[in-house]
Short mmCIF file of C-alpha atoms in Angstrom, two decimals:
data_model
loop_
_atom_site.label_atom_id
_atom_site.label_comp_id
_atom_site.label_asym_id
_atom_site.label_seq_id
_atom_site.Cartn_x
_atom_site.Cartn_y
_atom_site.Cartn_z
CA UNK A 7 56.48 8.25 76.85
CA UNK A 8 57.19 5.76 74.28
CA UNK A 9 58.24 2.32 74.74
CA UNK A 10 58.72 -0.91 72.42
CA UNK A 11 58.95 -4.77 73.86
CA UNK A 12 60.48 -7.05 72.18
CA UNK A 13 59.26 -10.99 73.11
CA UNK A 14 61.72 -13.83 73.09
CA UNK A 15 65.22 -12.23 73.22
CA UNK A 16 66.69 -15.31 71.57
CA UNK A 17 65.23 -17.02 68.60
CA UNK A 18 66.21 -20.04 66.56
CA UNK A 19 65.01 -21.23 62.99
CA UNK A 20 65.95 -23.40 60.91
CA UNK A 21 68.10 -22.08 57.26
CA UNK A 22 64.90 -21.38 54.93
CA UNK A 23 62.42 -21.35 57.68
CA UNK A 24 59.98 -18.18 58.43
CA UNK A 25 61.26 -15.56 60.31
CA UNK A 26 59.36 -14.09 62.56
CA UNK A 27 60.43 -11.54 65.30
CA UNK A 28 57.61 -9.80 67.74
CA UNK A 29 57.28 -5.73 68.67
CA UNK A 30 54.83 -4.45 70.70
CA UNK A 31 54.73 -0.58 70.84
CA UNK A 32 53.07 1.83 73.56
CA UNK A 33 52.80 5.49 71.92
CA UNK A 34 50.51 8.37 72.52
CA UNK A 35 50.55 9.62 69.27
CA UNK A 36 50.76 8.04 65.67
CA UNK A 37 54.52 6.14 65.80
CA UNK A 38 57.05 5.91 63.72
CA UNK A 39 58.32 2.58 64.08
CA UNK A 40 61.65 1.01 62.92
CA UNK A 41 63.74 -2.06 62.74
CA UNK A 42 67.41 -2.16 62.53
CA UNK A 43 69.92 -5.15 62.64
CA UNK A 44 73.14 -5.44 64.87
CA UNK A 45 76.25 -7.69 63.96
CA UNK A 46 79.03 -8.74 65.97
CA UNK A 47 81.26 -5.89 66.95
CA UNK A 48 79.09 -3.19 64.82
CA UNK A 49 76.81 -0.60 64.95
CA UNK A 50 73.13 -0.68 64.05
CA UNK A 51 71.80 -0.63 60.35
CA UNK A 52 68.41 0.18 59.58
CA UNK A 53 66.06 -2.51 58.19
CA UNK A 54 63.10 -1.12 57.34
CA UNK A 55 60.53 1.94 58.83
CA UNK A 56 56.70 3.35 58.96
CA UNK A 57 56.55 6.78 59.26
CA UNK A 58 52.94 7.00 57.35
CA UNK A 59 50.89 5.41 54.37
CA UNK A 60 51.13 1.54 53.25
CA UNK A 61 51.18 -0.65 56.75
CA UNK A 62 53.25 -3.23 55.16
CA UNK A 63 57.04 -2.17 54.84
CA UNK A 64 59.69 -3.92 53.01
CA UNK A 65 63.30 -3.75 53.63
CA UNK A 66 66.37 -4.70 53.06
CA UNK A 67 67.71 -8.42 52.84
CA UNK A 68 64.14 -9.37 52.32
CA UNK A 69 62.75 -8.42 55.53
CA UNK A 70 59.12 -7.07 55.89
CA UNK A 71 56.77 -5.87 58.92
CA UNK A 72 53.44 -4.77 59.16
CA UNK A 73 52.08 -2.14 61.25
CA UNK A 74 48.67 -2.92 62.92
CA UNK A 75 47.20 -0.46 64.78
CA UNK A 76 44.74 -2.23 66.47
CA UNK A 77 47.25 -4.53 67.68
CA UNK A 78 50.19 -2.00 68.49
CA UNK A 79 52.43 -4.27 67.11
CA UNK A 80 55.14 -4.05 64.26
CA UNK A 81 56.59 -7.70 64.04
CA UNK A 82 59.06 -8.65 61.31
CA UNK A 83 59.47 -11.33 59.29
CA UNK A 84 61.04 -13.11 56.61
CA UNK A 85 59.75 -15.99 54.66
CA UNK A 86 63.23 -17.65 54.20
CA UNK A 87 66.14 -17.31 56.54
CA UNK A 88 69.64 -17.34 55.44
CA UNK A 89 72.30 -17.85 57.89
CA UNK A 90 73.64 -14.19 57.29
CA UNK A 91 70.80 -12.88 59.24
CA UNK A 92 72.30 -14.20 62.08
CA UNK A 93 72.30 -11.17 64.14
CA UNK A 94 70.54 -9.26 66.75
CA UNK A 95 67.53 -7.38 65.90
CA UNK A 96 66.09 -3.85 67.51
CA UNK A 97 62.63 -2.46 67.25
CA UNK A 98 62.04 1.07 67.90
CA UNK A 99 59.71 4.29 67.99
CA UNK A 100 60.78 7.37 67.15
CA UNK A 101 59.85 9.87 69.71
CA UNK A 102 59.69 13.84 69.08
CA UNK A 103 61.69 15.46 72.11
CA UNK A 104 61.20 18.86 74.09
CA UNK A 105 63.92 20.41 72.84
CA UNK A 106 62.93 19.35 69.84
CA UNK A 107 64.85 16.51 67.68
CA UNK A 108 63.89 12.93 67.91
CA UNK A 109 65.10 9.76 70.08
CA UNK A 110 65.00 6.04 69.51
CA UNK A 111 63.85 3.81 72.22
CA UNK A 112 64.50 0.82 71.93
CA UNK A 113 63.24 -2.87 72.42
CA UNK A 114 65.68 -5.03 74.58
CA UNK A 115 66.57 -7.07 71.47
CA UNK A 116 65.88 -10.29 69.50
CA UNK A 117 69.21 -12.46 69.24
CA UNK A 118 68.26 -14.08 65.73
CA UNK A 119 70.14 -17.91 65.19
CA UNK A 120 70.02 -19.37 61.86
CA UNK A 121 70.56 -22.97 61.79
CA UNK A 122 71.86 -25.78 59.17
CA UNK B 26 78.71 9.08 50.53
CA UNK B 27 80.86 8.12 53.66
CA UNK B 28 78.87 6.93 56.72
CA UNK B 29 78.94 7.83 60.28
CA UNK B 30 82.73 7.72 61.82
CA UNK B 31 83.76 7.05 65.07
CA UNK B 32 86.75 6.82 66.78
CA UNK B 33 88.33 5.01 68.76
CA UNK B 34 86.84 1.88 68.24
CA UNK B 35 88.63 0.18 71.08
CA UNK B 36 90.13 1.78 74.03
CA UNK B 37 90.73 0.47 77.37
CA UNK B 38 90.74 2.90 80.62
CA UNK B 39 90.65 2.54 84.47
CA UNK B 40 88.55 3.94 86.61
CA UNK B 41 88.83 7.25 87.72
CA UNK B 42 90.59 8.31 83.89
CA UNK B 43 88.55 10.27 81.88
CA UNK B 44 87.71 9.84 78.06
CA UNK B 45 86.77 11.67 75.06
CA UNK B 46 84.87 10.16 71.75
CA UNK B 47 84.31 11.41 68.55
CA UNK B 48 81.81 11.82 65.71
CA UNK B 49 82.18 12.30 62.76
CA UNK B 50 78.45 12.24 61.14
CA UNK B 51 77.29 11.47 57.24
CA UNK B 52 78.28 15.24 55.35
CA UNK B 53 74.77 17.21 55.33
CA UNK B 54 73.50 15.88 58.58
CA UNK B 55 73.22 18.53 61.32
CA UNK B 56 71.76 16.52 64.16
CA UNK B 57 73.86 14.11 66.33
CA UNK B 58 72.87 12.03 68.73
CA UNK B 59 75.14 9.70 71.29
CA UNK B 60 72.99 6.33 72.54
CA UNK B 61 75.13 3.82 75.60
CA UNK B 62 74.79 0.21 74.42
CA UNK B 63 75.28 -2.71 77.24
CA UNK B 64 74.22 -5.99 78.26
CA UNK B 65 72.41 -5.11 80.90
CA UNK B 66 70.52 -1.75 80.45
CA UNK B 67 70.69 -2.06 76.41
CA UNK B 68 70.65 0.49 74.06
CA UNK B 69 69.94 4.07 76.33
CA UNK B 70 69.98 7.86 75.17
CA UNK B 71 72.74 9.97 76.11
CA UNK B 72 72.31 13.27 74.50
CA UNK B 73 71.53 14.98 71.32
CA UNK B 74 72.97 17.92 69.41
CA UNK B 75 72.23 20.54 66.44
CA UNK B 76 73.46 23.52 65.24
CA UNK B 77 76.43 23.45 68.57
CA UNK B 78 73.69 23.14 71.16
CA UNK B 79 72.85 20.23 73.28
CA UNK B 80 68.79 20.27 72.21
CA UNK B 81 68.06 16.63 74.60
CA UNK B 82 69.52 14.65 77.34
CA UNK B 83 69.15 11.72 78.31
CA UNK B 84 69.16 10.05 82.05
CA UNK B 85 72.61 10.37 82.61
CA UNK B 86 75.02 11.47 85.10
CA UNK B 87 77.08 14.76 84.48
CA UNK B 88 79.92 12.98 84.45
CA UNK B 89 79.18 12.09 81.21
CA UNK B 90 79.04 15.46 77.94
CA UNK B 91 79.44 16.21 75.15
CA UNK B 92 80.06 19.00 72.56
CA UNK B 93 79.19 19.84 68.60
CA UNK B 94 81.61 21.83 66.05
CA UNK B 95 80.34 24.14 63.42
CA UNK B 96 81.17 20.95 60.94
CA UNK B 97 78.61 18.82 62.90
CA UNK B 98 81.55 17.08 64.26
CA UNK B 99 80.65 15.69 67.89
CA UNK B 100 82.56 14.69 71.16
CA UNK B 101 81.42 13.35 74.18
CA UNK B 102 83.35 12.89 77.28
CA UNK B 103 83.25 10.73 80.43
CA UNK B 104 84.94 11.80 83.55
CA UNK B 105 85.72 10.17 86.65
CA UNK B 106 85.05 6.68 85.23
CA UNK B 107 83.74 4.00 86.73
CA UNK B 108 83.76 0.08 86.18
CA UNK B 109 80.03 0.46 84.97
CA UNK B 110 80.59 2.51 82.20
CA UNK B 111 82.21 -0.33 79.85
CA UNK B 112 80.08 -0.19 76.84
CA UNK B 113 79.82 -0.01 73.49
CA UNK B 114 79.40 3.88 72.70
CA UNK B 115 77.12 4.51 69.71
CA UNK B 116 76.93 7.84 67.56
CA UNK B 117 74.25 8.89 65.26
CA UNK B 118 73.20 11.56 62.52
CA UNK B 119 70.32 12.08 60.68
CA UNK B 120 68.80 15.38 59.07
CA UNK B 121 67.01 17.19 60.65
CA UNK B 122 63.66 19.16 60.53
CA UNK B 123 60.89 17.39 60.46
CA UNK B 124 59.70 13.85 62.41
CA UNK B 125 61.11 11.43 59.96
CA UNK B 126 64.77 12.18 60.41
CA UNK B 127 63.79 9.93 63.56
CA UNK B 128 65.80 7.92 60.78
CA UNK B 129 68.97 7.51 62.57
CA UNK B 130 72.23 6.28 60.73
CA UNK B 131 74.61 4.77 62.96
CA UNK B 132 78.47 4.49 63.30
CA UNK B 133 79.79 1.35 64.03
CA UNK B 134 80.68 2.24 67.89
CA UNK B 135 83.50 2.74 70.54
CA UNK B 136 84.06 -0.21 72.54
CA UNK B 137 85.37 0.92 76.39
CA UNK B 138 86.56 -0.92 78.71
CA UNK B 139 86.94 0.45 82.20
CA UNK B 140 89.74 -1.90 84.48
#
């Protein structure tokens, strides 16, 4: 089965700094990997995916991750933070099901604070 | 194009009620999916639906289920409750077919409390 970690569920940067969130994947077969941000009191919106081709994805808000094989890992990052992306972050693989369909699982979460 | 709808957002119960949540997913998407969001256990699959049938389950008790409409519409329903389920209650769509509609879009969740 699938599974994602997520280290550091809380991180703090500084307004303009580098983001930089970590995902670690475990898959069996090629992933599909995605990101997807959380606000207060809402659902989940997607970020940014790899499902094949160019290993460095761009998203929305100015987000980015790269996908490197070798290291399992899919970590996402922004080169200046704003203090609207003060949210909580999800990583997550996509995994084909039995019955056939596909489910999420998901990391535990990065809290992301932006600060003055 | 209108996004994934659920309602309630808020409701409060006490244990031993029941409950019933609905779906309403992005027009076009066939596949539906229900995912239990709290503190402690984070963001866990419930169940899955196309085309009326329940296709996936997750690790849940049968207290909890759920139905699909011939619109795609969903419902899912907890009986007996219990003090433990007070979370935030996520539905999703996405096409589906082939691997990629692992692209889920997400409502913005039902919030229940259980007193």
């Amino acid at each position: 089965a699938q599974s994602v970690t997520q280290l550091g569920s809380h991180v703090s940067v500084s307004e303009g700094a580098l983001v930089l969130l970590r995902c670690n994947y475990s898959s069996s077969v090629p992933p599909y990997l995605f990101w997807y941000v959380q606000y207060p009191n809402q659902g989940l919106q997607l970020l940014l995916k790899y499902t094949t081709g160019a290993t460095l994805v761009k998203g929305i808000n100015g987000f980015e991750a790269e996908f490197k094989k070798s290291e399992t890992s899919f970590h996402l990052t922004k080169p200046s933070a704003h203090m609207s992306d003060a949210a909580e972050y999800f990583c997550a693989v996509s995994e084909v099901l039995t019955g056939g369909g596909n489910k999420l699982t998901f990391g535990t979460g990065t809290q992301l604070k932006v600060e003055l | 194009k209108a996004g994934v709808t659920q309602t309630p957002r808020y409701l409060i119960k006490t244990r031993g009620q029941q409950v019933t949540l609905s779906c309403s997913p992005i027009s076009g998407h066939r596949s539906v999916s229900w995912y239990q969001q709290t503190p402690g256990q984070g963001l866990q699959f419930l169940f899955e639906y196309f085309s009326e049938t329940q296709r996936n389950k997750g690790n849940f008790p049968g207290r909890f289920s759920g139905r699909q409409f011939s619109n795609s519409r969903s419902e899912m329903n907890v009986s007996t409750l219990e003090l433990g389920d007070s979370a935030l209650y996520l539905c999703a769509s996405t096409r589906a077919g082939d691997r990629s509609a692992g692209e889920l879009f997400f409502g913005e969740g039902s919030r229940l409390t259980v007193l």
